[in-house]
């Protein structure tokens, strides 16, 4: 279903331990755009193999609506990766949309997953290419190689920043894992945010911010989420149900922004097709092809979030 899901909204991406039937059942009924059943860090080593069958059962038997549905497998430096794919993708059926690969260091690791998926899909009777890939960048090597990683497979749909593991990989002395540090002049994560965003966009991928671990601090969550939302990230992880509605609101344009963006798209189309001009005035500002692109993205995001226009430029 990578066809179906490539352009679907991922404002809120909810992480759910695949070892917990209770949380998976709850997740299916929540309003997250995307849910991933985690076999990696939220699952204890002793539960890893048992969690695969629980994930398969949840994928097949719960009603996931039109959510993007994903399983996070274990990274290639464990003994579980290929077997996670064989057991889960091999049995889950067509409703599973994607697999998330954590701790991606090199493009070759994405290619390896792509090749395993080819074989598992054929054996399971799925169309080859059905399963999309989400790549998590959360190591120093992964960030250095992110441009090649984002271009490594046509299955790739998103690239994700994993801030906590990234801080650990960098040996950053702070335990904050990407949270703002007031003593530091500027945003010490800005380069990381931008590098991942550029690599993702250059390859047509959605770009997603990782978790905020202080689940009781919803104001802090909002402030953190603003940092990547302002840059144009498509969405962010939620690790608790209370974070989901905040992300759905924050990563969608407001009604006013949506109306204005739609007006700009219309005004520009009229100007270029009618007057055959490339730059025109819209109210008190000049708009051109670059403004149209920005406006078209905002309009598309609003449509994805279910907004409809309350007025048109002609009114
Ligand atoms: N997905 C679905 N349901 C969840 C959930 C999640 N990620 N986190 C909590 N819930 C459910 C709980 O089961 C509980 O359900 P109930 O009201 O039907 O009993 C309800 O939401 C309220 O949960 P709460 O009691 O506030 O939290 P908790 O103590 O049960 O769980 C965590 C706290 C952190 C253990 C839990 O949120 C969690 O496991 N989150 C995901 C962690 C993860 O995936 N980490 C890896 C990626 S960073
Ligand atoms: Mg991680």
mmCIF file of C-alpha atoms and ligand atoms in Angstrom:
data_model
loop_
_atom_site.group_PDB
_atom_site.id
_atom_site.type_symbol
_atom_site.label_atom_id
_atom_site.label_comp_id
_atom_site.label_asym_id
_atom_site.label_seq_id
_atom_site.Cartn_x
_atom_site.Cartn_y
_atom_site.Cartn_z
ATOM 1 C CA UNK A 1 0.000 0.000 0.000
ATOM 2 C CA UNK A 2 2.880 2.390 -0.324
ATOM 3 C CA UNK A 3 0.815 3.856 -3.170
ATOM 4 C CA UNK A 4 -2.115 4.496 -0.844
ATOM 5 C CA UNK A 5 -0.123 5.926 2.011
ATOM 6 C CA UNK A 6 2.650 7.993 0.434
ATOM 7 C CA UNK A 7 0.587 11.179 0.473
ATOM 8 C CA UNK A 8 -1.678 10.427 3.455
ATOM 9 C CA UNK A 9 -1.364 12.811 6.412
ATOM 10 C CA UNK A 10 1.009 11.879 9.205
ATOM 11 C CA UNK A 11 0.401 14.807 11.548
ATOM 12 C CA UNK A 12 0.301 12.419 14.506
ATOM 13 C CA UNK A 13 2.247 9.127 14.497
ATOM 14 C CA UNK A 14 1.375 7.061 17.560
ATOM 15 C CA UNK A 15 3.863 4.568 18.968
ATOM 16 C CA UNK A 16 2.292 1.485 20.569
ATOM 17 C CA UNK A 17 4.218 -1.394 22.164
ATOM 18 C CA UNK A 18 3.314 -4.532 20.172
ATOM 19 C CA UNK A 19 3.603 -6.532 23.394
ATOM 20 C CA UNK A 20 0.443 -4.813 24.711
ATOM 21 C CA UNK A 21 -2.852 -6.059 23.271
ATOM 22 C CA UNK A 22 -4.650 -3.492 25.422
ATOM 23 C CA UNK A 23 -2.766 -0.495 24.037
ATOM 24 C CA UNK A 24 -3.043 -1.727 20.442
ATOM 25 C CA UNK A 25 -6.824 -2.079 20.824
ATOM 26 C CA UNK A 26 -6.993 1.436 22.244
ATOM 27 C CA UNK A 27 -4.760 2.855 19.484
ATOM 28 C CA UNK A 28 -7.091 1.640 16.723
ATOM 29 C CA UNK A 29 -9.853 3.883 18.079
ATOM 30 C CA UNK A 30 -7.751 7.014 18.605
ATOM 31 C CA UNK A 31 -7.513 9.856 16.073
ATOM 32 C CA UNK A 32 -3.859 9.385 15.081
ATOM 33 C CA UNK A 33 -3.130 9.686 11.340
ATOM 34 C CA UNK A 34 -0.528 6.941 11.610
ATOM 35 C CA UNK A 35 0.069 4.135 14.122
ATOM 36 C CA UNK A 36 3.160 2.002 14.446
ATOM 37 C CA UNK A 37 3.254 -1.213 16.415
ATOM 38 C CA UNK A 38 6.652 -1.266 18.054
ATOM 39 C CA UNK A 39 8.834 -4.368 18.217
ATOM 40 C CA UNK A 40 11.933 -2.330 19.088
ATOM 41 C CA UNK A 41 12.702 -0.266 22.185
ATOM 42 C CA UNK A 42 9.234 -0.342 23.793
ATOM 43 C CA UNK A 43 9.383 -4.147 23.955
ATOM 44 C CA UNK A 44 11.536 -6.037 26.488
ATOM 45 C CA UNK A 45 14.032 -8.521 24.952
ATOM 46 C CA UNK A 46 12.172 -11.446 26.528
ATOM 47 C CA UNK A 47 8.921 -10.326 24.809
ATOM 48 C CA UNK A 48 10.341 -9.577 21.340
ATOM 49 C CA UNK A 49 9.478 -12.853 19.646
ATOM 50 C CA UNK A 50 6.049 -13.183 21.254
ATOM 51 C CA UNK A 51 5.179 -9.617 20.263
ATOM 52 C CA UNK A 52 5.381 -10.492 16.545
ATOM 53 C CA UNK A 53 2.285 -12.713 16.678
ATOM 54 C CA UNK A 54 0.453 -10.105 18.766
ATOM 55 C CA UNK A 55 1.223 -7.468 16.118
ATOM 56 C CA UNK A 56 -0.034 -9.746 13.332
ATOM 57 C CA UNK A 57 -3.228 -10.438 15.252
ATOM 58 C CA UNK A 58 -3.832 -6.725 15.861
ATOM 59 C CA UNK A 59 -3.194 -5.805 12.209
ATOM 60 C CA UNK A 60 -5.617 -8.449 10.979
ATOM 61 C CA UNK A 61 -8.391 -8.207 13.536
ATOM 62 C CA UNK A 62 -8.686 -4.580 14.650
ATOM 63 C CA UNK A 63 -10.416 -1.888 12.590
ATOM 64 C CA UNK A 64 -7.694 0.632 11.704
ATOM 65 C CA UNK A 65 -9.915 2.792 9.475
ATOM 66 C CA UNK A 66 -7.798 4.625 6.914
ATOM 67 C CA UNK A 67 -4.821 5.149 9.228
ATOM 68 C CA UNK A 68 -1.325 4.546 7.941
ATOM 69 C CA UNK A 69 -0.390 1.276 9.668
ATOM 70 C CA UNK A 70 3.240 0.396 10.316
ATOM 71 C CA UNK A 71 5.390 -2.020 12.314
ATOM 72 C CA UNK A 72 8.733 -0.903 13.745
ATOM 73 C CA UNK A 73 11.176 -3.791 13.450
ATOM 74 C CA UNK A 74 14.486 -4.121 15.294
ATOM 75 C CA UNK A 75 17.658 -2.586 13.828
ATOM 76 C CA UNK A 76 20.211 -4.542 11.773
ATOM 77 C CA UNK A 77 22.650 -4.739 14.712
ATOM 78 C CA UNK A 78 20.303 -7.148 16.569
ATOM 79 C CA UNK A 79 19.445 -10.807 15.944
ATOM 80 C CA UNK A 80 15.787 -10.041 15.175
ATOM 81 C CA UNK A 81 15.539 -7.846 12.037
ATOM 82 C CA UNK A 82 15.020 -10.325 9.172
ATOM 83 C CA UNK A 83 12.844 -12.584 11.352
ATOM 84 C CA UNK A 84 10.652 -9.639 12.349
ATOM 85 C CA UNK A 85 10.012 -9.026 8.645
ATOM 86 C CA UNK A 86 9.464 -12.685 7.760
ATOM 87 C CA UNK A 87 7.068 -13.332 10.638
ATOM 88 C CA UNK A 88 5.118 -10.064 10.629
ATOM 89 C CA UNK A 89 5.014 -9.019 6.964
ATOM 90 C CA UNK A 90 4.764 -12.683 5.974
ATOM 91 C CA UNK A 91 1.542 -13.180 7.957
ATOM 92 C CA UNK A 92 -0.105 -9.775 8.425
ATOM 93 C CA UNK A 93 -1.812 -9.570 5.034
ATOM 94 C CA UNK A 94 -2.432 -6.505 2.877
ATOM 95 C CA UNK A 95 -3.595 -4.118 5.624
ATOM 96 C CA UNK A 96 -0.021 -3.525 6.817
ATOM 97 C CA UNK A 97 1.234 -0.462 4.944
ATOM 98 C CA UNK A 98 4.832 -0.043 6.015
ATOM 99 C CA UNK A 99 7.803 -1.174 8.034
ATOM 100 C CA UNK A 100 9.898 1.247 10.084
ATOM 101 C CA UNK A 101 13.638 0.621 10.291
ATOM 102 C CA UNK A 102 15.315 2.193 13.346
ATOM 103 C CA UNK A 103 18.951 3.293 13.745
ATOM 104 C CA UNK A 104 19.629 3.485 10.004
ATOM 105 C CA UNK A 105 23.346 4.177 9.527
ATOM 106 C CA UNK A 106 23.821 3.529 5.805
ATOM 107 C CA UNK A 107 21.878 3.358 2.548
ATOM 108 C CA UNK A 108 22.901 -0.321 2.297
ATOM 109 C CA UNK A 109 20.766 -1.124 5.361
ATOM 110 C CA UNK A 110 17.689 0.248 3.562
ATOM 111 C CA UNK A 111 18.588 -1.715 0.424
ATOM 112 C CA UNK A 112 18.958 -4.882 2.520
ATOM 113 C CA UNK A 113 15.479 -4.395 3.966
ATOM 114 C CA UNK A 114 14.084 -3.709 0.490
ATOM 115 C CA UNK A 115 15.538 -7.015 -0.781
ATOM 116 C CA UNK A 116 14.183 -9.032 2.140
ATOM 117 C CA UNK A 117 10.768 -7.419 1.608
ATOM 118 C CA UNK A 118 10.775 -8.457 -2.077
ATOM 119 C CA UNK A 119 11.079 -12.105 -1.129
ATOM 120 C CA UNK A 120 8.649 -11.984 1.773
ATOM 121 C CA UNK A 121 6.034 -10.217 -0.357
ATOM 122 C CA UNK A 122 6.304 -12.809 -3.134
ATOM 123 C CA UNK A 123 5.957 -15.658 -0.656
ATOM 124 C CA UNK A 124 2.983 -13.997 1.063
ATOM 125 C CA UNK A 125 1.211 -13.295 -2.235
ATOM 126 C CA UNK A 126 1.462 -9.526 -1.838
ATOM 127 C CA UNK A 127 2.308 -7.278 -4.804
ATOM 128 C CA UNK A 128 6.051 -6.570 -4.832
ATOM 129 C CA UNK A 129 6.556 -3.038 -3.527
ATOM 130 C CA UNK A 130 3.402 -3.148 -1.398
ATOM 131 C CA UNK A 131 5.223 -2.411 1.860
ATOM 132 C CA UNK A 132 6.669 1.085 2.272
ATOM 133 C CA UNK A 133 9.707 1.916 4.415
ATOM 134 C CA UNK A 134 10.117 4.568 7.104
ATOM 135 C CA UNK A 135 13.769 5.252 7.984
ATOM 136 C CA UNK A 136 14.742 6.522 11.414
ATOM 137 C CA UNK A 137 17.853 8.691 11.649
ATOM 138 C CA UNK A 138 19.161 8.514 15.195
ATOM 139 C CA UNK A 139 22.924 8.060 15.042
ATOM 140 C CA UNK A 140 25.845 10.285 14.077
ATOM 141 C CA UNK A 141 26.603 8.021 11.100
ATOM 142 C CA UNK A 142 22.991 8.039 10.023
ATOM 143 C CA UNK A 143 22.933 11.822 9.955
ATOM 144 C CA UNK A 144 26.164 11.989 7.945
ATOM 145 C CA UNK A 145 24.682 9.518 5.407
ATOM 146 C CA UNK A 146 21.108 10.816 5.435
ATOM 147 C CA UNK A 147 21.208 12.049 1.824
ATOM 148 C CA UNK A 148 22.112 8.604 0.449
ATOM 149 C CA UNK A 149 19.719 6.922 2.886
ATOM 150 C CA UNK A 150 16.756 8.989 1.662
ATOM 151 C CA UNK A 151 17.531 8.003 -1.947
ATOM 152 C CA UNK A 152 18.165 4.306 -1.233
ATOM 153 C CA UNK A 153 14.818 2.699 -2.183
ATOM 154 C CA UNK A 154 11.585 3.578 -4.019
ATOM 155 C CA UNK A 155 9.794 2.040 -1.032
ATOM 156 C CA UNK A 156 10.830 4.946 1.221
ATOM 157 C CA UNK A 157 7.914 7.106 2.309
ATOM 158 C CA UNK A 158 9.267 8.993 5.312
ATOM 159 C CA UNK A 159 12.439 9.891 7.156
ATOM 160 C CA UNK A 160 12.195 10.347 10.924
ATOM 161 C CA UNK A 161 14.420 12.065 13.458
ATOM 162 C CA UNK A 162 15.053 9.998 16.612
ATOM 163 C CA UNK A 163 16.295 12.675 19.010
ATOM 164 C CA UNK A 164 16.935 10.615 22.132
ATOM 165 C CA UNK A 165 19.111 7.927 20.523
ATOM 166 C CA UNK A 166 20.770 10.635 18.428
ATOM 167 C CA UNK A 167 21.820 12.549 21.547
ATOM 168 C CA UNK A 168 23.179 9.300 23.004
ATOM 169 C CA UNK A 169 25.062 8.476 19.786
ATOM 170 C CA UNK A 170 26.620 11.956 19.786
ATOM 171 C CA UNK A 171 27.710 11.639 23.413
ATOM 172 C CA UNK A 172 25.863 14.846 24.234
ATOM 173 C CA UNK A 173 26.248 15.427 27.961
ATOM 174 C CA UNK A 174 22.643 16.612 28.321
ATOM 175 C CA UNK A 175 19.951 14.053 29.061
ATOM 176 C CA UNK A 176 17.419 16.317 27.363
ATOM 177 C CA UNK A 177 17.253 14.343 24.071
ATOM 178 C CA UNK A 178 16.475 17.284 21.830
ATOM 179 C CA UNK A 179 14.583 19.372 24.381
ATOM 180 C CA UNK A 180 15.569 23.058 24.347
ATOM 181 C CA UNK A 181 18.468 23.942 26.657
ATOM 182 C CA UNK A 182 18.046 27.572 27.815
ATOM 183 C CA UNK A 183 21.771 28.002 28.592
ATOM 184 C CA UNK A 184 22.741 27.223 24.983
ATOM 185 C CA UNK A 185 22.677 30.251 22.656
ATOM 186 C CA UNK A 186 20.336 29.215 19.841
ATOM 187 C CA UNK A 187 18.810 25.844 19.066
ATOM 188 C CA UNK A 188 21.459 23.111 19.332
ATOM 189 C CA UNK A 189 19.258 20.784 17.247
ATOM 190 C CA UNK A 190 18.646 23.195 14.364
ATOM 191 C CA UNK A 191 21.295 21.666 12.092
ATOM 192 C CA UNK A 192 19.897 18.181 12.716
ATOM 193 C CA UNK A 193 16.321 19.270 11.983
ATOM 194 C CA UNK A 194 17.337 21.038 8.752
ATOM 195 C CA UNK A 195 19.687 18.377 7.436
ATOM 196 C CA UNK A 196 17.037 15.669 7.738
ATOM 197 C CA UNK A 197 14.359 17.954 6.290
ATOM 198 C CA UNK A 198 16.492 18.790 3.242
ATOM 199 C CA UNK A 199 17.431 15.179 2.557
ATOM 200 C CA UNK A 200 13.810 14.068 2.864
ATOM 201 C CA UNK A 201 12.407 16.822 0.682
ATOM 202 C CA UNK A 202 15.081 16.330 -1.990
ATOM 203 C CA UNK A 203 13.729 12.789 -2.365
ATOM 204 C CA UNK A 204 10.005 13.513 -2.077
ATOM 205 C CA UNK A 205 9.649 11.981 1.397
ATOM 206 C CA UNK A 206 7.492 13.047 4.301
ATOM 207 C CA UNK A 207 9.649 14.248 7.199
ATOM 208 C CA UNK A 208 8.642 13.381 10.758
ATOM 209 C CA UNK A 209 9.880 14.495 14.175
ATOM 210 C CA UNK A 210 10.348 11.870 16.901
ATOM 211 C CA UNK A 211 9.035 11.573 20.463
ATOM 212 C CA UNK A 212 8.714 13.971 23.374
ATOM 213 C CA UNK A 213 9.150 11.820 26.429
ATOM 214 C CA UNK A 214 7.690 13.990 29.220
ATOM 215 C CA UNK A 215 4.160 12.787 28.655
ATOM 216 C CA UNK A 216 2.631 14.747 31.534
ATOM 217 C CA UNK A 217 3.995 18.078 30.205
ATOM 218 C CA UNK A 218 1.608 18.973 27.390
ATOM 219 C CA UNK A 219 2.723 22.642 27.303
ATOM 220 C CA UNK A 220 6.332 21.549 26.858
ATOM 221 C CA UNK A 221 5.140 19.144 24.155
ATOM 222 C CA UNK A 222 3.482 22.009 22.282
ATOM 223 C CA UNK A 223 6.615 24.162 22.521
ATOM 224 C CA UNK A 224 8.868 21.357 21.301
ATOM 225 C CA UNK A 225 6.520 20.474 18.439
ATOM 226 C CA UNK A 226 6.492 24.103 17.269
ATOM 227 C CA UNK A 227 10.214 23.900 16.477
ATOM 228 C CA UNK A 228 9.820 21.342 13.699
ATOM 229 C CA UNK A 229 6.282 22.343 12.673
ATOM 230 C CA UNK A 230 7.553 25.857 11.856
ATOM 231 C CA UNK A 231 10.256 24.362 9.625
ATOM 232 C CA UNK A 232 7.658 22.431 7.615
ATOM 233 C CA UNK A 233 7.857 18.923 9.078
ATOM 234 C CA UNK A 234 4.783 16.839 8.207
ATOM 235 C CA UNK A 235 4.157 15.514 11.704
ATOM 236 C CA UNK A 236 5.526 14.151 14.922
ATOM 237 C CA UNK A 237 5.354 11.079 17.096
ATOM 238 C CA UNK A 238 2.927 10.679 19.951
ATOM 239 C CA UNK A 239 3.746 8.144 22.658
ATOM 240 C CA UNK A 240 0.586 8.714 24.703
ATOM 241 C CA UNK A 241 -3.042 9.280 23.613
ATOM 242 C CA UNK A 242 -3.079 12.797 25.147
ATOM 243 C CA UNK A 243 -0.472 13.986 22.619
ATOM 244 C CA UNK A 244 -2.494 12.993 19.525
ATOM 245 C CA UNK A 245 -5.113 15.798 19.329
ATOM 246 C CA UNK A 246 -2.419 18.414 19.964
ATOM 247 C CA UNK A 247 -0.429 17.211 16.952
ATOM 248 C CA UNK A 248 -3.503 16.981 14.720
ATOM 249 C CA UNK A 249 -4.222 20.611 15.475
ATOM 250 C CA UNK A 250 -0.643 21.889 15.300
ATOM 251 C CA UNK A 251 0.403 20.174 12.071
ATOM 252 C CA UNK A 252 -2.693 21.302 10.148
ATOM 253 C CA UNK A 253 -3.091 24.863 8.860
ATOM 254 C CA UNK A 254 -5.675 27.082 10.536
ATOM 255 C CA UNK A 255 -8.899 27.825 8.654
ATOM 256 C CA UNK A 256 -7.617 31.357 7.915
ATOM 257 C CA UNK A 257 -4.281 30.060 6.598
ATOM 258 C CA UNK A 258 -6.074 27.478 4.475
ATOM 259 C CA UNK A 259 -8.496 30.045 3.003
ATOM 260 C CA UNK A 260 -5.696 32.479 2.262
ATOM 261 C CA UNK A 261 -3.488 29.799 0.649
ATOM 262 C CA UNK A 262 -6.398 28.636 -1.520
ATOM 263 C CA UNK A 263 -7.048 32.257 -2.559
ATOM 264 C CA UNK A 264 -3.391 32.704 -3.548
ATOM 265 C CA UNK A 265 -3.459 29.532 -5.664
ATOM 266 C CA UNK A 266 -6.622 30.795 -7.443
ATOM 267 C CA UNK A 267 -5.323 34.340 -7.888
ATOM 268 C CA UNK A 268 -2.053 33.120 -9.329
ATOM 269 C CA UNK A 269 -3.800 30.735 -11.719
ATOM 270 C CA UNK A 270 -6.034 33.558 -12.981
ATOM 271 C CA UNK A 271 -3.041 35.871 -13.402
ATOM 272 C CA UNK A 272 -0.914 33.395 -15.324
ATOM 273 C CA UNK A 273 -3.713 31.993 -17.479
ATOM 274 C CA UNK A 274 -5.743 35.200 -17.970
ATOM 275 C CA UNK A 275 -3.227 38.081 -17.970
ATOM 276 C CA UNK A 276 -0.275 35.809 -18.765
ATOM 277 C CA UNK A 277 1.841 37.430 -16.101
ATOM 278 C CA UNK A 278 4.242 35.583 -13.785
ATOM 279 C CA UNK A 279 4.152 38.061 -10.900
ATOM 280 C CA UNK A 280 1.063 39.925 -9.713
ATOM 281 C CA UNK A 281 -0.198 41.731 -6.635
ATOM 282 C CA UNK A 282 -2.322 39.826 -4.109
ATOM 283 C CA UNK A 283 -3.660 42.461 -1.708
ATOM 284 C CA UNK A 284 -0.545 44.370 -0.699
ATOM 285 C CA UNK A 285 2.022 41.696 -1.565
ATOM 286 C CA UNK A 286 3.638 40.391 -4.721
ATOM 287 C CA UNK A 287 2.992 36.745 -5.534
ATOM 288 C CA UNK A 288 4.825 34.608 -8.076
ATOM 289 C CA UNK A 289 5.509 30.934 -8.780
ATOM 290 C CA UNK A 290 7.415 30.519 -5.505
ATOM 291 C CA UNK A 291 4.470 31.907 -3.492
ATOM 292 C CA UNK A 292 2.136 29.576 -5.391
ATOM 293 C CA UNK A 293 4.205 26.535 -4.413
ATOM 294 C CA UNK A 294 4.139 27.451 -0.719
ATOM 295 C CA UNK A 295 0.400 28.193 -0.891
ATOM 296 C CA UNK A 296 -0.349 24.956 -2.745
ATOM 297 C CA UNK A 297 1.394 22.966 0.001
ATOM 298 C CA UNK A 298 -0.642 24.702 2.728
ATOM 299 C CA UNK A 299 -3.858 24.166 0.740
ATOM 300 C CA UNK A 300 -3.055 20.469 0.252
ATOM 301 C CA UNK A 301 -2.291 20.055 3.956
ATOM 302 C CA UNK A 302 -5.621 21.663 4.836
ATOM 303 C CA UNK A 303 -7.484 19.379 2.467
ATOM 304 C CA UNK A 304 -5.710 16.412 4.019
ATOM 305 C CA UNK A 305 -6.839 17.632 7.436
ATOM 306 C CA UNK A 306 -10.443 17.797 6.193
ATOM 307 C CA UNK A 307 -10.778 21.603 5.918
ATOM 308 C CA UNK A 308 -13.097 23.144 3.346
ATOM 309 C CA UNK A 309 -13.032 26.754 2.203
ATOM 310 C CA UNK A 310 -15.242 29.153 4.070
ATOM 311 C CA UNK A 311 -14.922 31.823 1.374
ATOM 312 C CA UNK A 312 -13.328 32.347 -2.022
ATOM 313 C CA UNK A 313 -11.346 35.257 -3.422
ATOM 314 C CA UNK A 314 -14.290 36.273 -5.588
ATOM 315 C CA UNK A 315 -16.578 36.884 -2.594
HETATM 316 N N1 LIG B 1 -0.987 3.733 22.707
HETATM 317 C C1 LIG B 1 -2.222 3.339 23.040
HETATM 318 N N2 LIG B 1 -2.755 3.446 24.258
HETATM 319 C C2 LIG B 1 -1.977 3.980 25.209
HETATM 320 C C3 LIG B 1 -0.667 4.404 24.951
HETATM 321 C C4 LIG B 1 -0.169 4.267 23.643
HETATM 322 N N3 LIG B 1 1.071 4.636 23.293
HETATM 323 N N4 LIG B 1 -0.129 4.901 26.084
HETATM 324 C C5 LIG B 1 -1.081 4.783 27.037
HETATM 325 N N5 LIG B 1 -2.186 4.227 26.511
HETATM 326 C C6 LIG B 1 -3.469 3.947 27.192
HETATM 327 C C7 LIG B 1 -3.308 3.193 28.501
HETATM 328 O O1 LIG B 1 -3.319 1.805 28.255
HETATM 329 C C8 LIG B 1 -4.518 3.682 29.264
HETATM 330 O O2 LIG B 1 -5.630 3.011 28.752
HETATM 331 P P1 LIG B 1 -6.980 2.807 29.663
HETATM 332 O O3 LIG B 1 -7.443 4.174 30.038
HETATM 333 O O4 LIG B 1 -7.908 2.086 28.743
HETATM 334 O O5 LIG B 1 -6.525 1.985 30.852
HETATM 335 C C9 LIG B 1 -4.652 5.135 28.838
HETATM 336 O O6 LIG B 1 -4.026 5.217 27.544
HETATM 337 C C10 LIG B 1 -4.001 6.109 29.766
HETATM 338 O O7 LIG B 1 -2.652 5.761 29.934
HETATM 339 P P2 LIG B 1 -1.808 6.195 31.236
HETATM 340 O O8 LIG B 1 -2.316 5.434 32.432
HETATM 341 O O9 LIG B 1 -1.792 7.672 31.307
HETATM 342 O O10 LIG B 1 -0.372 5.713 30.857
HETATM 343 P P3 LIG B 1 0.319 4.333 31.224
HETATM 344 O O11 LIG B 1 0.975 4.492 32.570
HETATM 345 O O12 LIG B 1 -0.640 3.196 31.036
HETATM 346 O O13 LIG B 1 1.442 4.234 30.097
HETATM 347 C C11 LIG B 1 3.538 4.589 29.027
HETATM 348 C C12 LIG B 1 2.526 5.138 30.053
HETATM 349 C C13 LIG B 1 4.622 5.592 28.785
HETATM 350 C C14 LIG B 1 4.105 3.270 29.550
HETATM 351 C C15 LIG B 1 2.738 4.334 27.703
HETATM 352 O O14 LIG B 1 2.166 5.565 27.343
HETATM 353 C C16 LIG B 1 3.551 3.760 26.571
HETATM 354 O O15 LIG B 1 3.939 2.602 26.592
HETATM 355 N N6 LIG B 1 3.781 4.584 25.513
HETATM 356 C C17 LIG B 1 4.475 4.147 24.337
HETATM 357 C C18 LIG B 1 5.952 3.988 24.570
HETATM 358 C C19 LIG B 1 6.661 3.686 23.296
HETATM 359 O O16 LIG B 1 6.083 3.223 22.338
HETATM 360 N N7 LIG B 1 8.003 3.951 23.251
HETATM 361 C C20 LIG B 1 8.800 3.712 22.083
HETATM 362 C C21 LIG B 1 8.838 4.873 21.159
HETATM 363 S S1 LIG B 1 9.615 6.283 21.827
HETATM 364 MG MG1 LIG B 2 15.265 5.143 18.999
#
